[in-house]
CSV table of C-alpha atoms in Angstrom, one decimal:
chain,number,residue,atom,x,y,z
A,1,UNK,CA,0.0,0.0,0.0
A,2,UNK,CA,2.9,2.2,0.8
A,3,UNK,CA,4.4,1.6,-3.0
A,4,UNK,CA,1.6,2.5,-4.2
A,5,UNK,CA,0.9,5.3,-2.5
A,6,UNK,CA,4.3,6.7,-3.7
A,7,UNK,CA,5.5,6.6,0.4
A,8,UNK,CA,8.9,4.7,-0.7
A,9,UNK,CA,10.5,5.2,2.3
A,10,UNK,CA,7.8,3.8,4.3
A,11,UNK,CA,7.5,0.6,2.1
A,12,UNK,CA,11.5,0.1,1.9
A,13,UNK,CA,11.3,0.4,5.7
A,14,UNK,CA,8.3,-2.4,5.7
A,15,UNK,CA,10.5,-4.3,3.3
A,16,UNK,CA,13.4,-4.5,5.0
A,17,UNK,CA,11.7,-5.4,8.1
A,18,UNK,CA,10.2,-8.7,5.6
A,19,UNK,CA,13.3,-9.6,4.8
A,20,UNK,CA,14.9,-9.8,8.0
A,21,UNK,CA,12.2,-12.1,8.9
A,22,UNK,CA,12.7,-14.2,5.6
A,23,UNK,CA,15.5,-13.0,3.2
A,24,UNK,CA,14.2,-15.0,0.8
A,25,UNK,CA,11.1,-13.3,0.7
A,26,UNK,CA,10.6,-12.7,-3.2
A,27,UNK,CA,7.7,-10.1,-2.9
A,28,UNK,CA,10.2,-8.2,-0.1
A,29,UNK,CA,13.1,-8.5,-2.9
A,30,UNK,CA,11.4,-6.8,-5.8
A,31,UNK,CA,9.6,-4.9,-3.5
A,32,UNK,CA,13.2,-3.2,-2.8
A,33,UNK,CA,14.1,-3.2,-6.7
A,34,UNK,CA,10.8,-0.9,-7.1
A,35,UNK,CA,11.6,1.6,-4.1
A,36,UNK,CA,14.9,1.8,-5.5
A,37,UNK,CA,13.5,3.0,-9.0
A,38,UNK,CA,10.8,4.9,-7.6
A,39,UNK,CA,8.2,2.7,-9.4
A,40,UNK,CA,4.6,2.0,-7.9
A,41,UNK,CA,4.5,-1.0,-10.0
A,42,UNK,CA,6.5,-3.3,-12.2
A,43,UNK,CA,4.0,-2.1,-15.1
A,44,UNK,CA,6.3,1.0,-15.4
A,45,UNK,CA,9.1,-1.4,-16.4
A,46,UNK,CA,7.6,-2.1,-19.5
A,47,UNK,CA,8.2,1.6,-20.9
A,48,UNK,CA,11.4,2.7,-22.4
A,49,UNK,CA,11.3,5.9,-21.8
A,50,UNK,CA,10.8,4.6,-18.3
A,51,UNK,CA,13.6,2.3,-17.9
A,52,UNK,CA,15.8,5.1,-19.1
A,53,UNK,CA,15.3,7.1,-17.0
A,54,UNK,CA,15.8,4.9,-14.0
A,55,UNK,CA,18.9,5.6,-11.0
A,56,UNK,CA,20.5,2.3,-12.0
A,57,UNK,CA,23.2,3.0,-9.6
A,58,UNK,CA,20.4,2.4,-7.1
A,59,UNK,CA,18.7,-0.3,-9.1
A,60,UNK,CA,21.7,-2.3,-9.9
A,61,UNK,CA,22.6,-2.6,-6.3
A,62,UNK,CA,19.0,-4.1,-4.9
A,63,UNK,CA,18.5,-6.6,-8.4
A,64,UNK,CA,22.0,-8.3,-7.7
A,65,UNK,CA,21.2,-8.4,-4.1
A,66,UNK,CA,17.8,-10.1,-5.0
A,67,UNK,CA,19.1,-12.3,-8.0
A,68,UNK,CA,22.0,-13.2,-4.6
A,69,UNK,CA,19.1,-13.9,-2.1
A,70,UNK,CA,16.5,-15.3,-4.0
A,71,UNK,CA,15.1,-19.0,-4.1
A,72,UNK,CA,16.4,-20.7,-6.8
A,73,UNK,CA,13.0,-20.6,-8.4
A,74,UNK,CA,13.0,-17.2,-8.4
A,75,UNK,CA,16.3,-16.3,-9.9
A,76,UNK,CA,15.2,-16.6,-13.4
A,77,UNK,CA,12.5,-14.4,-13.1
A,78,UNK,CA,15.4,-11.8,-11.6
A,79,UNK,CA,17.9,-12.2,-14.4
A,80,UNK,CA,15.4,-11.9,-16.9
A,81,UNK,CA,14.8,-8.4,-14.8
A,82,UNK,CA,18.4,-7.7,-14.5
A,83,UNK,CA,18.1,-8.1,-18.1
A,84,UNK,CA,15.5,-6.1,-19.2
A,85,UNK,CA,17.5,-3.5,-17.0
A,86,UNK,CA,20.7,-4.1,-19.3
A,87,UNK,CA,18.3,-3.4,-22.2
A,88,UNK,CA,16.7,-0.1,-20.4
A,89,UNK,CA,20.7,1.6,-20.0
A,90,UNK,CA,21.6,0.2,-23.6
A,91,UNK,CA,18.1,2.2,-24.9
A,92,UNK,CA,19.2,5.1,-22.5
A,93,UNK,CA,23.0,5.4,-24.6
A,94,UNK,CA,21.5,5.5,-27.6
A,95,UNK,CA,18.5,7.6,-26.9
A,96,UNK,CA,21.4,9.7,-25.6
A,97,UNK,CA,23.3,9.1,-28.5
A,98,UNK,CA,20.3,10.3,-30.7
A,99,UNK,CA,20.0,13.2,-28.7
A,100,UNK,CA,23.7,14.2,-29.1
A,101,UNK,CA,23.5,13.5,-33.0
A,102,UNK,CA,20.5,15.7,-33.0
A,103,UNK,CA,22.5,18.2,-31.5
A,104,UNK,CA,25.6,18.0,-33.9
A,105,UNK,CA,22.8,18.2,-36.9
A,106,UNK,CA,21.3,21.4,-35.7
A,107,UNK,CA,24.8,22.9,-35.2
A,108,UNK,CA,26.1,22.0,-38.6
A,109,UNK,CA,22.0,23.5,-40.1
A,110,UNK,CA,23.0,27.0,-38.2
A,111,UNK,CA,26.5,26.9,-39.4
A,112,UNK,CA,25.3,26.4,-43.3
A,113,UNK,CA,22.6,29.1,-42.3
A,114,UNK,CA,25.6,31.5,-40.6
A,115,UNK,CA,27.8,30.9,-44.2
A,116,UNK,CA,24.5,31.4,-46.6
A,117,UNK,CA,23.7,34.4,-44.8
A,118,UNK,CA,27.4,36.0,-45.4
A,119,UNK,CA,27.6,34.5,-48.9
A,120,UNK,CA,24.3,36.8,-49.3
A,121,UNK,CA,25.9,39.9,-48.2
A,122,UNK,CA,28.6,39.8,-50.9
A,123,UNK,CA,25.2,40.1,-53.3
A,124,UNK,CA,25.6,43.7,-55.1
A,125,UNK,CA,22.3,46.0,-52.8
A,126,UNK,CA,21.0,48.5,-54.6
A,127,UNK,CA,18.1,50.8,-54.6
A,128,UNK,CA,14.7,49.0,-55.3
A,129,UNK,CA,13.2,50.9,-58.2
A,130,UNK,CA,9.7,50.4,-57.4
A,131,UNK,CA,9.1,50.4,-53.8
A,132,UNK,CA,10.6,53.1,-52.5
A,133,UNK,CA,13.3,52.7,-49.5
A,134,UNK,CA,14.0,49.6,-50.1
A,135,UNK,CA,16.7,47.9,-51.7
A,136,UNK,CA,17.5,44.6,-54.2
A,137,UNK,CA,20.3,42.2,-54.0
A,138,UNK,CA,21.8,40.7,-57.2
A,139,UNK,CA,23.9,37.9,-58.0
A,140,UNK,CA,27.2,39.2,-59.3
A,141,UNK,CA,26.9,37.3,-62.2
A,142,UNK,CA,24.1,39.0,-63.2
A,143,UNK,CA,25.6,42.3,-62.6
A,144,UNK,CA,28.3,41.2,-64.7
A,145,UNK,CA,25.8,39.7,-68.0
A,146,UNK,CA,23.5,43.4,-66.9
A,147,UNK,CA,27.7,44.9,-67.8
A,148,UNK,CA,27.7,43.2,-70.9
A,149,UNK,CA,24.6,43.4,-72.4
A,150,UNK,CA,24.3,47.0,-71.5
A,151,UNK,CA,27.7,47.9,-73.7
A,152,UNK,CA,27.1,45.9,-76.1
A,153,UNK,CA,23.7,47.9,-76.9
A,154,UNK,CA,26.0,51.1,-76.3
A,155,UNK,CA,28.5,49.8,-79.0
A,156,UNK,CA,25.3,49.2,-81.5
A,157,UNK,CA,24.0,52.7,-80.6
A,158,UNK,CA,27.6,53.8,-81.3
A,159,UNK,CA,28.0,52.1,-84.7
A,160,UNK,CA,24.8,53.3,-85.4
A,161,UNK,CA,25.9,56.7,-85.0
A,162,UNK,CA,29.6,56.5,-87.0
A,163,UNK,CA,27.8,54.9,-89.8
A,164,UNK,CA,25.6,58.5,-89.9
A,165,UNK,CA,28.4,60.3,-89.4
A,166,UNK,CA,30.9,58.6,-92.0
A,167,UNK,CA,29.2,60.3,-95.3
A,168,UNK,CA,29.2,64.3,-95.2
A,169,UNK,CA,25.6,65.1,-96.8
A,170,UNK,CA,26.9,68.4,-98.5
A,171,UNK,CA,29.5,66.1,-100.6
A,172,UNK,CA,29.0,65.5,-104.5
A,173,UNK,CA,27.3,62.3,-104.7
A,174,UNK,CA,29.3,59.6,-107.2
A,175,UNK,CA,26.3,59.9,-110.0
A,176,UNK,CA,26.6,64.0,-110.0
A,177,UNK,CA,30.3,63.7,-110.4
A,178,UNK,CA,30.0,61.1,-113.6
A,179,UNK,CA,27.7,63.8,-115.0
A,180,UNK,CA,28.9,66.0,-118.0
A,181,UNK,CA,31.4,68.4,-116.8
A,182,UNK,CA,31.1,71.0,-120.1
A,183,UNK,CA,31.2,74.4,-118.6
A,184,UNK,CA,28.4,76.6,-119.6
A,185,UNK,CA,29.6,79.8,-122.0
A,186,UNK,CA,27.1,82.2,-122.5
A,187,UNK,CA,26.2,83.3,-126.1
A,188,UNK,CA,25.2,86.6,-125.5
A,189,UNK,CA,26.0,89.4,-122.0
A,190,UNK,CA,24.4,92.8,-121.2
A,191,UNK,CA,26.9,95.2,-121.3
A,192,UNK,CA,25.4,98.5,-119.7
A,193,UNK,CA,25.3,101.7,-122.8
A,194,UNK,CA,25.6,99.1,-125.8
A,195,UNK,CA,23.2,96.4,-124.9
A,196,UNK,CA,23.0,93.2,-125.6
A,197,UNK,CA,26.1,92.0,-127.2
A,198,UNK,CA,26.5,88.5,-128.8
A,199,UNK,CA,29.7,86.0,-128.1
A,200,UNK,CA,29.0,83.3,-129.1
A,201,UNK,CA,26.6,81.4,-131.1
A,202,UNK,CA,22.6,81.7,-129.9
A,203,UNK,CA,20.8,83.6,-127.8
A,204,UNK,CA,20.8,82.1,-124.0
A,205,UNK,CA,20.3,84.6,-121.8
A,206,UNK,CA,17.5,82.0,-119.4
A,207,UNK,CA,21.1,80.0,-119.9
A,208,UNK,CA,23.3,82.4,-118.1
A,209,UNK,CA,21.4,83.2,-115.3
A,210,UNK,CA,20.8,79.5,-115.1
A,211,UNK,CA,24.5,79.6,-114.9
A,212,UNK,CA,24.8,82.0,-112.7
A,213,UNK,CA,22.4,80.2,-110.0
A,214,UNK,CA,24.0,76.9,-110.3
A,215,UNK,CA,27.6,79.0,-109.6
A,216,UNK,CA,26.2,80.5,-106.7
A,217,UNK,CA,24.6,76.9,-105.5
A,218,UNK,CA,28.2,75.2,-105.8
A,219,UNK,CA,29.7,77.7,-104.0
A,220,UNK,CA,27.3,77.2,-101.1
A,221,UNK,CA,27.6,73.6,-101.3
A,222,UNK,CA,31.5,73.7,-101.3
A,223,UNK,CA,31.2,76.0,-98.3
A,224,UNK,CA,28.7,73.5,-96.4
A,225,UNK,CA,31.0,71.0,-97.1
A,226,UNK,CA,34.0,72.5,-95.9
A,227,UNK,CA,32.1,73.7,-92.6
A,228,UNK,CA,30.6,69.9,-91.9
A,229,UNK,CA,34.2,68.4,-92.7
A,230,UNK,CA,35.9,70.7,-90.1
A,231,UNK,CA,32.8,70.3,-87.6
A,232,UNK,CA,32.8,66.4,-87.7
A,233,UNK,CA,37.1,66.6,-87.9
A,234,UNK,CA,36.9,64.5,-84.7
A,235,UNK,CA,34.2,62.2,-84.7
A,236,UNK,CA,36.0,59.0,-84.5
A,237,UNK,CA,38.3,59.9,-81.8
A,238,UNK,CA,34.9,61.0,-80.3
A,239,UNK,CA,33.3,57.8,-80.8
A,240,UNK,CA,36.4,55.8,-79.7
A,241,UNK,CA,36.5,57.9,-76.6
A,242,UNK,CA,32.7,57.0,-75.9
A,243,UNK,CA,33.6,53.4,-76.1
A,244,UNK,CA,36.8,52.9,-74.0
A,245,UNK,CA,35.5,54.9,-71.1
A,246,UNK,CA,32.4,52.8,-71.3
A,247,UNK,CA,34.7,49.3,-71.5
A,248,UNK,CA,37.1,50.4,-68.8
A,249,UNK,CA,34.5,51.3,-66.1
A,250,UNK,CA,32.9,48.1,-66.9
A,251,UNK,CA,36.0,46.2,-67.1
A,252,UNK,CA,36.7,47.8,-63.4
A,253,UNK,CA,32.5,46.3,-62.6
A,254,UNK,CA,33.8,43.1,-63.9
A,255,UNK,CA,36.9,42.7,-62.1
A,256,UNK,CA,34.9,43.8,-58.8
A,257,UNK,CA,31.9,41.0,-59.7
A,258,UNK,CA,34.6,38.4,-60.2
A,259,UNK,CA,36.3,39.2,-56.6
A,260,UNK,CA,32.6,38.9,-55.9
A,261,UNK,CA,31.8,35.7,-57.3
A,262,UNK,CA,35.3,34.0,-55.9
A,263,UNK,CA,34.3,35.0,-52.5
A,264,UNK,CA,30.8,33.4,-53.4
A,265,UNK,CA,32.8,30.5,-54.5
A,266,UNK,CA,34.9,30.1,-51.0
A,267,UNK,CA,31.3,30.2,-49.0
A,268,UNK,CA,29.3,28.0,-51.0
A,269,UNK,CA,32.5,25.4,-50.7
A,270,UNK,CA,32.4,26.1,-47.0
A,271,UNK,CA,28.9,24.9,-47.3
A,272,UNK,CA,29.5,22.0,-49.0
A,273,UNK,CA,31.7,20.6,-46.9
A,274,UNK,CA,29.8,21.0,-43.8
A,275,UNK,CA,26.9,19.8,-45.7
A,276,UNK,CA,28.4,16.4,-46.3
A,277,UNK,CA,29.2,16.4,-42.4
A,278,UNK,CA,25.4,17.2,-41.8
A,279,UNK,CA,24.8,14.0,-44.2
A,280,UNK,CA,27.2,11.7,-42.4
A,281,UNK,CA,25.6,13.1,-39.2
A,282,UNK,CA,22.3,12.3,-40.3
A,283,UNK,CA,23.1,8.6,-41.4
A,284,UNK,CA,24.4,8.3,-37.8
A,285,UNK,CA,21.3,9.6,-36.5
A,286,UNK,CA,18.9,7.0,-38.6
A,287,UNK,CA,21.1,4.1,-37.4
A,288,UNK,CA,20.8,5.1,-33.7
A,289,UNK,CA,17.0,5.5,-34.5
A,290,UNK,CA,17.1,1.9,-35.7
A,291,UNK,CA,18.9,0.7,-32.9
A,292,UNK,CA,16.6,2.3,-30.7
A,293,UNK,CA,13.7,1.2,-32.2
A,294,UNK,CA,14.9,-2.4,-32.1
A,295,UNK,CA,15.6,-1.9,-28.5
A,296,UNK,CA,12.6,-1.1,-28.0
A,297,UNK,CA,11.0,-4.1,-29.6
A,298,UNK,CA,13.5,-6.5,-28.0
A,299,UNK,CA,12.0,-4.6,-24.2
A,300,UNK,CA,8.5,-5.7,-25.1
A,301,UNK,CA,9.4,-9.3,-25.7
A,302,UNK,CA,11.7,-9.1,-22.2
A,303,UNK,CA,9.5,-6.9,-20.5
A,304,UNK,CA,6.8,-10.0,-21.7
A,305,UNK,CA,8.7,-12.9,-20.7
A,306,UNK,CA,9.5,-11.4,-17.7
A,307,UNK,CA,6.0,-11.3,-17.0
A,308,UNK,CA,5.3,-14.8,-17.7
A,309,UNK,CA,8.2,-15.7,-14.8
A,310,UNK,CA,6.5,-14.0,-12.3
A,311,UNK,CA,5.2,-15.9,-9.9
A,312,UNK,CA,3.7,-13.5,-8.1
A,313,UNK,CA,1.8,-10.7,-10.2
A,314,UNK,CA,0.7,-7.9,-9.3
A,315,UNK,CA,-2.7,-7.7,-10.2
A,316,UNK,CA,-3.4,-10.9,-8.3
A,317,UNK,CA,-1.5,-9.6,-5.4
């Protein structure tokens, strides 16, 4: 009644007093083994969590006194106890074992969590350009193909340009200098007091003013010419100039993207690596689970045929 009622002192006391009346007293001697574990009942025994958990510096002591003092009938029913004790500090290891794996695991998670976080601050931040005050974080390499693509479209826009500018618009085109080349001469010219005086054959005087205008219209053209040759003297250079500042600041982008993308390089290498020891850490972990798990099984079929030993059970106690 004292077990039961969790009073372990006063039912070691009562079974000690038994067994100085009868040593042998098998009720007395497991009595002792349950004070000893704390246990109201051998039913606990059957729980691996239980067993486990048990003070088996206290437990050992009172099962080899009773496997010692017991009847010889009864000393199979205590080894088979002592047994499924052996079984409960086995499961406790590798619960323990489980536990400590468990532990490792999580470490090695926050470590590839720690190195993933720091790979992620050498990503390039810049200013989000839709929501305002906040920011995006790129991938060097695709700051790096964003470099390229962007100069390449500035070398197009470039070309584009030179090929404009590599004609001047106020030069003789090839099919106006294949043209006929005669010079006009007037037939007839006003000369102011005498009139009109011929020299030469006809009378053009529509020609010479034609002449006259065409004259006038060369002379512009020439001029035009000469002004757009001198304004556009140093268009290439120009155009070069716009091209290799362009390549050497993005050259410089590169070579920072590529520092970029080594460091990247070191971390995600730093990750492998402890990933594999998170992998080998996890095997570990599903063997101890096996082991456990078998444990357990093999403390059921103890735990039952230490039940069928008993020759005094509880519930008919």
């Amino acid at each position: 009644q004292s077990l039961k009622a969790g009073e372990y002192i006063s039912a070691n006391t009562a079974y000690d007093f038994m067994l100085t009346k009868e040593p042998h007293n098998f009720l007395a001697l497991r009595g002792k083994i349950l004070v000893a574990a704390s246990a109201k009942s051998m039913d606990e025994f059957k729980s691996p969590n239980r067993l486990r958990t048990l003070p088996y510096g206290r437990v050992d002591k009172e099962a080899d006194a009773a496997l010692e003092n017991a009847k010889s009938e009864h000393t199979g029913y205590f080894s088979k106890l002592k047994e499924l004790f052996d079984l409960g500090k086995e499961y406790k290891e590798t619960v323990a074992r489980i536990d400590e794996s468990k532990s490792e695991r999580n470490k090695k998670n926050r470590e590839i969590r720690n190195l993933s976080e720091q790979g992620f601050d050498t990503y390039v931040v810049l200013p989000d350009p839709i929501e305002k005050n906040s920011t995006v974080s790129l991938h060097p390499m695709l700051v790096i193909k964003g470099v390229i693509v962007i100069f390449v479209i500035w070398c197009l826009i470039l070309a584009g340009i030179g090929w404009a500018l590599s004609s001047n618009p106020y030069a003789k085109k090839p099919e106006e200098e294949t043209t006929s080349t005669t010079t006009y001469r007037p037939s007839h010219v006003y000369i102011p007091g005498e009139g009109v005086i011929a020299i030469g054959q006809g009378n053009d005087i529509r020609g010479f003013a034609k002449y006259a205008d065409e004259e006038r219209k060369e002379s512009q053209r020439i001029k035009n010419e000469e002004n757009w040759d001198r304004a556009h003297a140093n268009d290439k250079e120009i155009l070069l100039a716009l091209a290799i500042i362009p390549a050497i600041i993005g050259g410089l982008i590169i070579f920072f993207m590529v520092g970029k993308l080594r460091e990247i390089e070191r971390y995600e290498e730093a990750i492998s690596r402890v990933a594999k020891t998170k992998n080998t850490i996890i095997e570990k972990t599903k063997s101890y689970e096996a082991t456990a798990e078998a444990i357990r099984d093999k403390i059921d079929t103890v735990f039952r045929e230490l039940s069928a030993l008993d020759p005094f059970p509880e519930n008919k106690v």
